[in-house]
Short mmCIF file of C-alpha atoms in Angstrom, two decimals:
data_model
loop_
_atom_site.label_atom_id
_atom_site.label_comp_id
_atom_site.label_asym_id
_atom_site.label_seq_id
_atom_site.Cartn_x
_atom_site.Cartn_y
_atom_site.Cartn_z
CA MET A 634 50.77 -45.44 -11.73
CA ARG A 635 53.28 -45.60 -14.59
CA GLU A 636 56.34 -43.44 -14.06
CA ASP A 637 56.34 -42.00 -17.59
CA ASP A 638 52.69 -40.93 -17.22
CA PHE A 639 53.51 -39.20 -13.97
CA THR A 640 56.59 -37.55 -15.48
CA HIS A 641 54.49 -36.21 -18.36
CA TYR A 642 52.23 -34.31 -15.97
CA GLU A 643 55.10 -33.14 -13.77
CA GLY A 644 56.48 -31.44 -16.87
CA LEU A 645 53.12 -29.79 -17.64
CA VAL A 646 52.69 -28.54 -14.08
CA SER A 647 56.20 -27.08 -13.96
CA ALA A 648 55.91 -25.41 -17.36
CA TRP A 649 52.30 -24.20 -17.35
CA PHE A 650 50.58 -24.30 -13.98
CA SER A 651 52.87 -22.53 -11.53
CA ASP A 652 50.09 -19.93 -11.19
CA PRO A 653 46.52 -20.84 -10.12
CA THR A 654 44.70 -22.72 -12.89
CA CYS A 655 41.34 -24.43 -13.12
CA LEU A 656 40.72 -27.27 -15.61
CA THR A 657 37.29 -28.74 -16.35
CA TRP A 658 36.52 -31.69 -18.60
CA CYS A 659 32.86 -32.12 -19.59
CA GLU A 660 31.34 -35.00 -21.49
CA ALA A 661 28.50 -34.55 -24.01
CA SER A 662 28.78 -30.76 -23.65
CA GLY A 663 29.72 -28.36 -26.41
CA LEU A 664 30.63 -24.68 -26.44
CA ASP A 665 26.99 -23.65 -26.00
CA ASP A 666 26.85 -25.59 -22.72
CA VAL A 667 30.21 -24.20 -21.62
CA ALA A 668 29.15 -20.62 -22.30
CA ARG A 669 25.91 -21.11 -20.38
CA ALA A 670 27.56 -22.79 -17.40
CA PHE A 671 30.35 -20.22 -17.11
CA GLY A 672 28.20 -17.17 -17.82
CA ALA A 673 30.01 -16.24 -21.02
CA ASP A 674 28.78 -14.71 -24.28
CA LEU A 675 29.54 -17.10 -27.12
CA ALA A 676 28.99 -14.29 -29.63
CA ALA A 677 32.06 -12.53 -28.23
CA ALA A 678 34.33 -15.58 -28.56
CA GLU A 679 37.83 -15.29 -30.02
CA SER A 680 40.35 -17.86 -31.19
CA MET A 681 43.29 -17.99 -28.80
CA SER A 682 45.73 -20.48 -27.31
CA PHE A 683 45.91 -21.10 -23.58
CA GLU A 684 49.39 -19.58 -23.63
CA ASP A 685 48.07 -16.27 -25.00
CA ALA A 686 45.02 -16.30 -22.73
CA GLN A 687 47.29 -16.89 -19.76
CA LEU A 688 49.50 -13.96 -20.71
CA GLU A 689 46.45 -11.77 -21.30
CA GLN A 690 44.93 -12.64 -17.91
CA TYR A 691 48.08 -12.18 -15.83
CA ASN A 692 49.24 -9.03 -17.61
CA ALA A 693 45.87 -7.28 -17.47
CA ASP A 694 46.15 -3.99 -15.61
CA ILE A 695 42.60 -2.77 -16.21
CA PRO A 696 40.51 -2.64 -13.01
CA GLY A 697 37.55 -4.99 -13.20
CA ILE A 698 39.00 -7.06 -16.05
CA LEU A 699 36.74 -10.04 -16.73
CA PRO A 700 38.02 -13.54 -15.98
CA SER A 701 38.70 -15.58 -19.10
CA LEU A 702 38.85 -19.20 -20.19
CA VAL A 703 39.81 -21.21 -23.23
CA ALA A 704 37.85 -24.23 -24.41
CA GLY A 705 38.32 -26.91 -27.01
CA THR A 706 37.70 -30.57 -27.71
CA ILE A 707 39.98 -33.26 -26.38
CA GLY A 708 38.96 -36.76 -27.37
CA ASP A 709 35.24 -37.10 -26.69
CA TRP A 710 35.32 -34.35 -24.07
CA THR A 711 35.29 -30.57 -24.02
CA LEU A 712 38.09 -29.13 -21.90
CA VAL A 713 37.90 -25.69 -20.30
CA VAL A 714 41.03 -24.12 -18.79
CA GLU A 715 40.88 -20.93 -16.72
CA PRO A 716 44.10 -19.01 -16.02
CA ASN A 717 43.80 -17.62 -12.50
CA GLY A 718 40.14 -18.67 -12.37
CA CYS A 719 37.99 -21.07 -10.39
CA GLU A 720 34.48 -21.05 -11.91
CA GLY A 721 34.76 -24.64 -13.09
CA ALA A 722 35.32 -25.85 -9.52
CA ARG A 723 31.93 -24.51 -8.36
CA PRO A 724 29.25 -27.17 -7.76
CA GLU A 725 26.70 -25.07 -9.63
CA VAL A 726 28.85 -25.13 -12.79
CA LEU A 727 29.73 -28.81 -12.55
CA LYS A 728 26.10 -29.81 -12.14
CA VAL A 729 25.14 -27.94 -15.31
CA LEU A 730 28.08 -29.34 -17.28
CA SER A 731 27.32 -32.91 -16.21
CA ALA A 732 23.60 -32.76 -16.97
CA ARG A 733 23.97 -35.15 -19.93
CA GLY A 734 27.08 -37.02 -18.91
CA ARG A 735 30.06 -36.47 -16.63
CA ALA A 736 32.29 -33.58 -15.58
CA VAL A 737 35.70 -33.58 -13.92
CA ASN A 738 37.42 -30.55 -12.43
CA VAL A 739 40.97 -30.02 -11.20
CA LEU A 740 41.69 -26.83 -9.29
CA LEU A 741 45.40 -26.09 -8.91
CA ASP A 742 45.76 -23.31 -6.38
CA GLY A 743 49.12 -23.78 -4.71
CA GLY A 744 48.88 -27.08 -2.88
CA GLN A 745 46.75 -26.85 0.26
CA TYR A 746 43.47 -26.16 -1.55
CA ASP A 747 44.10 -28.17 -4.71
CA ARG A 748 41.20 -30.48 -5.37
CA LEU A 749 39.59 -32.85 -7.84
CA SER A 750 35.81 -32.85 -8.25
CA TYR A 751 33.60 -35.34 -10.07
CA ALA A 752 29.99 -34.90 -11.21
CA ALA A 753 27.62 -37.06 -13.22
CA ALA A 754 23.99 -36.79 -14.34
CA GLY A 755 23.68 -33.29 -12.91
CA ARG A 756 24.91 -34.23 -9.42
CA LEU A 757 28.18 -33.47 -7.66
CA LEU A 758 29.33 -36.88 -6.45
CA ALA A 759 32.82 -36.34 -5.04
CA VAL A 760 35.19 -33.55 -4.04
CA ARG A 761 38.69 -34.62 -3.04
CA LEU A 762 41.13 -32.22 -1.40
CA THR A 763 44.30 -33.70 -2.83
CA SER A 764 46.47 -32.73 0.14
CA SER A 765 44.40 -35.03 2.39
CA PRO A 766 44.57 -38.83 2.13
CA SER A 767 41.34 -40.40 0.86
CA ARG A 768 39.14 -42.01 3.48
CA SER A 769 37.21 -44.05 0.95
CA ASP A 770 37.20 -44.74 -2.77
CA ARG A 771 34.84 -41.93 -3.69
CA LEU A 772 36.38 -40.99 -7.04
CA PRO A 773 35.80 -43.31 -9.99
CA GLY A 774 38.19 -46.17 -10.66
CA ASP A 775 41.68 -45.83 -9.26
CA ALA A 776 41.74 -42.02 -9.20
CA ASP A 777 42.07 -41.86 -5.39
CA ALA A 778 44.90 -44.40 -5.44
CA VAL A 779 46.79 -42.38 -8.06
CA ILE A 780 46.69 -39.29 -5.84
CA ASP A 781 47.46 -41.22 -2.64
CA ALA A 782 50.63 -42.65 -4.22
CA VAL A 783 52.33 -39.25 -3.89
CA GLY A 784 53.45 -37.68 -0.62
CA THR A 785 51.47 -34.65 0.49
CA ASP A 786 54.63 -32.57 0.92
CA ASP A 787 55.44 -32.80 -2.81
CA VAL A 788 53.26 -30.03 -4.26
CA ILE A 789 54.29 -30.39 -7.91
CA GLY A 790 54.14 -34.17 -7.70
CA LEU A 791 50.72 -34.06 -6.09
CA GLN A 792 49.40 -31.68 -8.74
CA ALA A 793 50.82 -33.93 -11.45
CA ALA A 794 49.14 -36.93 -9.84
CA THR A 795 45.83 -35.05 -9.69
CA LEU A 796 45.98 -34.34 -13.43
CA LEU A 797 46.86 -37.98 -14.04
CA ALA A 798 43.89 -39.03 -11.91
CA ALA A 799 41.68 -36.83 -14.12
CA GLU A 800 43.11 -38.65 -17.14
CA HIS A 801 42.23 -41.99 -15.55
CA ILE A 802 38.62 -40.80 -15.23
CA THR A 803 38.26 -39.18 -18.66
CA GLY A 804 40.53 -41.43 -20.68
CA VAL A 805 42.09 -38.43 -22.45
CA ARG A 806 45.56 -36.92 -22.02
CA LEU A 807 46.25 -33.22 -21.70
CA THR A 808 49.26 -32.20 -23.78
CA GLU A 809 51.36 -29.12 -24.36
CA GLU A 810 50.24 -29.19 -27.99
CA TRP A 811 46.64 -28.72 -26.86
CA LEU A 812 47.58 -25.75 -24.67
CA LEU A 813 49.47 -24.14 -27.57
CA ASP A 814 46.67 -24.62 -30.10
CA GLY A 815 45.71 -21.18 -31.40
CA ALA A 816 42.30 -22.46 -32.52
CA LEU A 817 40.98 -22.83 -28.96
CA THR A 818 38.00 -20.65 -28.08
CA ARG A 819 38.60 -17.82 -25.62
CA LEU A 820 35.55 -16.65 -23.68
CA LEU A 821 35.07 -13.99 -21.01
CA VAL A 822 33.16 -14.85 -17.84
CA GLU A 823 30.63 -12.01 -17.81
CA ARG A 824 27.76 -13.26 -15.64
CA PRO A 825 28.59 -16.33 -13.53
CA LEU A 826 25.86 -18.69 -12.45
CA PRO A 827 24.48 -17.72 -9.04
CA ASP A 828 25.30 -19.92 -6.07
CA ASP A 829 22.66 -22.45 -5.13
CA ILE A 830 20.70 -20.93 -2.27
CA VAL A 831 21.09 -24.14 -0.28
CA PRO A 832 24.49 -25.76 -0.96
CA ASP A 833 24.62 -29.53 -1.43
CA GLN A 834 26.10 -30.19 1.99
CA LEU A 835 23.15 -28.44 3.68
CA ARG A 836 20.24 -29.68 1.55
CA ASP A 837 18.96 -31.97 4.35
CA HIS A 838 19.93 -29.73 7.26
CA ARG A 839 17.42 -29.35 10.08
CA VAL A 840 17.54 -25.53 9.99
CA LEU A 841 15.59 -25.74 6.71
CA ASN A 842 12.58 -26.84 8.78
CA ARG A 843 12.55 -23.70 10.89
CA PRO A 844 9.40 -21.69 9.98
CA GLU A 845 11.25 -18.38 9.70
CA VAL A 846 13.81 -19.93 7.34
CA ARG A 847 11.14 -21.65 5.24
CA ALA A 848 9.20 -18.38 4.94
CA ILE A 849 12.27 -16.76 3.37
CA LEU A 850 13.13 -19.66 1.06
CA ASP A 851 9.55 -20.07 -0.14
CA ASP A 852 9.22 -16.42 -1.15
CA LEU A 853 12.64 -14.94 -1.81
CA SER A 854 11.77 -11.30 -2.42
CA PRO A 855 13.17 -7.88 -1.42
CA ASP A 856 10.85 -7.68 1.59
CA LYS A 857 12.79 -10.60 3.09
CA VAL A 858 16.02 -8.58 3.47
CA ALA A 859 15.13 -7.47 7.02
CA PRO A 860 14.41 -11.00 8.35
CA ILE A 861 17.52 -12.30 6.56
CA ARG A 862 19.58 -9.63 8.29
CA TYR A 863 18.00 -10.52 11.62
CA LEU A 864 18.68 -14.27 11.33
CA MET A 865 22.34 -13.72 10.40
CA THR A 866 22.81 -11.26 13.27
CA GLU A 867 21.06 -13.51 15.77
CA ALA A 868 23.23 -16.49 14.79
CA VAL A 869 26.48 -14.55 15.21
CA VAL A 870 25.42 -13.03 18.53
CA GLN A 871 24.25 -16.33 19.98
CA GLY A 872 27.35 -18.14 18.77
CA SER A 873 29.62 -15.59 20.43
CA GLN A 874 27.75 -15.90 23.74
CA LEU A 875 27.42 -12.14 23.85
CA SER A 876 24.97 -11.42 26.64
CA HIS A 877 23.94 -7.90 27.65
CA PRO A 878 20.67 -5.91 27.95
CA ALA A 879 21.79 -3.70 25.05
CA VAL A 880 22.18 -6.81 22.89
CA ASP A 881 18.73 -8.09 23.82
CA GLU A 882 17.21 -4.72 22.97
CA ALA A 883 19.06 -4.57 19.66
CA LEU A 884 17.85 -8.03 18.61
CA GLU A 885 14.29 -7.14 19.63
CA PHE A 886 14.50 -3.98 17.54
CA LEU A 887 15.87 -5.85 14.51
CA ARG A 888 13.08 -8.40 14.69
CA GLY A 889 10.46 -5.90 13.61
CA ASP A 890 10.90 -2.24 14.59
CA ASP A 891 11.84 0.45 12.09
CA ASP A 892 11.75 3.63 14.16
CA THR A 893 14.69 5.82 13.20
CA THR A 894 15.03 7.51 16.57
CA ARG A 895 14.98 4.22 18.47
CA ARG A 896 17.47 2.67 16.04
CA ARG A 897 20.00 5.39 16.71
CA GLU A 898 19.57 5.06 20.47
CA VAL A 899 19.96 1.29 20.32
CA ARG A 900 23.04 1.72 18.15
CA ARG A 901 24.50 4.17 20.66
CA GLN A 902 24.06 1.64 23.46
CA VAL A 903 25.70 -1.10 21.41
CA ALA A 904 28.61 1.23 20.57
CA LEU A 905 29.19 1.77 24.30
CA LEU A 906 29.16 -2.00 24.75
CA SER A 907 31.78 -2.28 22.03
CA ASP A 908 34.20 -0.24 24.12
CA ASP A 909 33.55 -2.47 27.15
CA VAL A 910 34.11 -5.68 25.17
CA ALA A 911 37.36 -4.38 23.71
CA ARG A 912 38.72 -4.03 27.26
CA GLU A 913 37.80 -7.59 28.28
CA PRO A 914 40.75 -9.83 29.22
CA GLY A 915 41.29 -13.28 27.78
CA SER A 916 40.77 -14.83 24.34
CA ASP A 917 36.96 -15.00 24.51
CA TRP A 918 36.62 -11.31 23.73
CA THR A 919 37.45 -11.85 20.03
CA PRO A 920 34.16 -13.46 18.94
CA ARG A 921 32.19 -11.09 21.18
CA ARG A 922 33.89 -8.10 19.63
CA ALA A 923 33.08 -9.49 16.18
CA ALA A 924 29.46 -9.95 17.25
CA VAL A 925 29.24 -6.35 18.44
CA LYS A 926 30.57 -5.25 15.05
CA VAL A 927 27.85 -7.26 13.31
CA LEU A 928 25.21 -5.73 15.58
CA LEU A 929 26.43 -2.24 14.70
CA ASP A 930 26.30 -3.18 11.02
CA ALA A 931 22.74 -4.45 11.40
CA LEU A 932 21.64 -1.20 13.01
CA GLY A 933 22.68 0.91 10.03
CA ASP A 934 20.17 3.33 8.55
CA ASP A 935 20.04 1.76 5.07
CA LEU A 936 18.47 -1.71 5.07
CA THR A 937 20.30 -3.12 2.04
CA GLU A 938 23.68 -1.67 2.98
CA SER A 939 23.38 -2.87 6.58
CA ALA A 940 22.36 -6.38 5.49
CA ASP A 941 25.34 -6.53 3.10
CA ALA A 942 27.64 -5.38 5.90
CA VAL A 943 26.30 -8.07 8.24
CA ALA A 944 26.89 -10.71 5.56
CA GLY A 945 30.42 -9.43 5.01
CA HIS A 946 31.37 -9.39 8.70
CA ALA A 947 29.52 -12.49 9.92
CA TYR A 948 32.23 -14.23 11.92
CA MET A 949 31.61 -18.00 12.03
CA GLY A 950 34.62 -19.31 13.93
CA HIS A 951 32.72 -20.01 17.16
CA LEU A 952 29.28 -20.80 15.75
CA THR A 953 27.47 -24.08 16.15
CA ASP A 954 26.64 -26.19 13.12
CA ASP A 955 23.09 -24.83 13.04
CA GLN A 956 24.25 -21.23 13.35
CA LYS A 957 26.80 -21.67 10.56
CA ALA A 958 24.11 -23.16 8.33
CA ILE A 959 21.85 -20.17 8.96
CA VAL A 960 24.61 -17.70 8.08
CA VAL A 961 25.63 -19.55 4.90
CA ILE A 962 22.06 -19.94 3.61
CA MET A 963 21.00 -16.40 4.50
CA LYS A 964 24.08 -14.95 2.79
CA ARG A 965 23.12 -16.80 -0.37
CA CYS A 966 19.52 -15.61 -0.09
CA LEU A 967 20.72 -12.03 0.19
CA HIS A 968 23.04 -12.43 -2.80
CA ARG A 969 20.24 -13.91 -4.91
CA ILE A 970 17.88 -11.04 -4.06
CA SER A 971 20.59 -8.52 -4.92
CA ARG A 972 21.40 -10.29 -8.18
CA THR A 973 17.75 -10.45 -9.20
CA ALA A 974 17.25 -6.77 -8.45
CA SER A 975 20.23 -5.80 -10.63
#
């Protein structure tokens, strides 16, 4: 790693990226591909520098303001920079952007969660948390070695090294002149790509062979909300080792009953259990209390609202690998159904 190359990126990080920033280089992809991958409307594009887009994004005081990005060419690549954004770091986006070539993403988010991702031919091939030493040469060329040359306690230096590693992959240098170019294209992220229902790390997981999971994945429709809610609730309860007759009755009810009177009685019994769990001594009460909360959520009167509440409160700290996989996949199923309905 040449010292002057490293110094160049240290200067950029200090001057421009003290706030969270996401940078994505994509090969053989133009603005049409960028707009599609990021869920932006190309017809609403404006010319704007990264400096102005950054000021616009951080000074926005309108609730619900849309995330923004700027894009432009840099060598043979298209570069997308998001002030206070992270869309480009998502596997779903990188796979689309790399469909006809390669894509590289650097997420600068304060040190601990900074990462460099690499995709090619529509597949995410490597994700490197830059604060952790590499265990193998997964990134192309010497990119891992460039990052490993910097101590993990030097946040600015590590971020500079990550940008330099991206340069080693792409062969193009990010400059201040590029960031100040007023002819860059500013786009608003209006409708992001949905998450993959089964994330890459779970695509060969054994829970996908469970009949009740396959039945949901093979026909993802609104009538699957109740079984999705049940599977998430069951996973959390089992993982917390919450054992009680009221819990057994609640899970039995959630598996197929829909009687309003019985639901309210079951909920009352679980609420009483909640008080008992809260008085339990020791550290084990925390996951059980979280599980009781999820059970109460699941027993709500409105199916959609209760399923959303379960997804929001599903505590995974003490779950097994299988249980975590169920919760993650079912959450994504629920989100896809909700997105399709809207």
